[in-house]
Amino acid sequence: MKRRKFIQNASLSSLGVVAGATALACKDETKTNTVKTENKTEGSLPLVIATWNVPNATAKAWEELQKGNSSLDAIEQGCKIEEANAEGQSVGLGGLPDRDGNVTLDACIMNKEGNYGAVVYLQNIKHPISVARKVMEETPHVIMAGKGAEQFAISQGFEPENLLTEASKKAWEQWKETSQYKPIINIENHDTIGMLAIDSNGDIAGGCTTSGLAYKMAGRVGDSPIIGSGLFIDNEIGGATATGLGEEVLKTVGSFLIVELMRQGKSPQEACEEAISRIVTKNPNFKDFQVGYIAVNKKGETGAYSIHEGFYVSTYQEDMAKSYMPEFHNK
Ligand code: ASP
């Protein structure tokens, strides 16, 4: 089932916001096998795994790993591919704006030492993942927001630019007209990119980048840049990252939960399933929203699970790109 169809069926419109859209068609995936439903769990290193159908991003990250670069470099370079893709209306350039027409970006990155950097409500800078890395590496802080984050980015050499593409502006104008701030259905190519990588030294890094929920209230920040929610890495154990309705991920500190469950002995798959179960048991409205998680452990085993059908995962492992729809809760 296509994501578009899923969103329609799941009546996301009742949320008052629009979940980022997703993708499903693999373009130019020469080496990508698309598998209908699968939970790949066998371990093998190095590896890259990302939320949604983003074969170009995972291929770039894989290329970095093949050059002998670190998992952190792989994450940054991989995420940048989608941030620069103007057609993707939920990340970086071309991201759908908030209800006032501002494109505001959230991103974070974590390295093998457990260091973390994030930007929230960043405007006019195409590569929030790289700014997040600069926050981690060049400042004594971990999160920078809004104007200050933008000024910091410019001081680091990032060029400010208008991120609202004609297509996204048109979609926003249409949304304003027809829905009068009521929700509509989002039909873009993909949403938040959460990516985890393990390099040939066995070191894990992760990143998460998004324009957040389309037509969100001005000032809204989701799970994606928040450590433990949108992303968590513990190089002794593994890593996890999230996509979907950020409010639900935040309330259950989903990615941290998954890593802690793996620490207690659960497989990445079992841990993702347990984190989804926390959400659905606490919120009876789960039929109206989607959340998806991916995880890896130190052995290179992977897991992925979502509330509903339609979540996709991309991997690059054993020299092979793959895209598959994982098992889901609401059958
Ligand atoms: N998790 C993101 C947020 O809530 C949105 C998404 O993944 O579509 O901002």
Short mmCIF file of C-alpha atoms in Angstrom, two decimals, residues 110-112 114 204 232-240 256 259-260 263 296 298:
data_model
loop_
_atom_site.label_atom_id
_atom_site.label_comp_id
_atom_site.label_asym_id
_atom_site.label_seq_id
_atom_site.Cartn_x
_atom_site.Cartn_y
_atom_site.Cartn_z
CA MET A 110 25.32 11.60 17.55
CA ASN A 111 28.76 10.08 17.44
CA LYS A 112 30.40 6.99 18.86
CA GLY A 114 27.93 9.67 22.82
CA ILE A 204 28.01 3.50 15.47
CA PHE A 232 19.86 7.74 20.39
CA ILE A 233 23.23 6.05 20.03
CA ASP A 234 25.21 4.12 22.62
CA ASN A 235 28.27 2.72 20.94
CA GLU A 236 28.43 -0.18 23.42
CA ILE A 237 24.91 -1.29 22.59
CA GLY A 238 23.42 0.12 19.38
CA GLY A 239 21.26 2.92 18.07
CA ALA A 240 17.69 3.80 17.18
CA PHE A 256 16.41 5.86 24.19
CA VAL A 259 18.57 1.24 23.09
CA GLU A 260 17.90 0.50 26.76
CA ARG A 263 20.93 -3.29 26.63
CA VAL A 296 20.73 -1.60 15.04
CA LYS A 298 26.56 -3.69 17.91
#
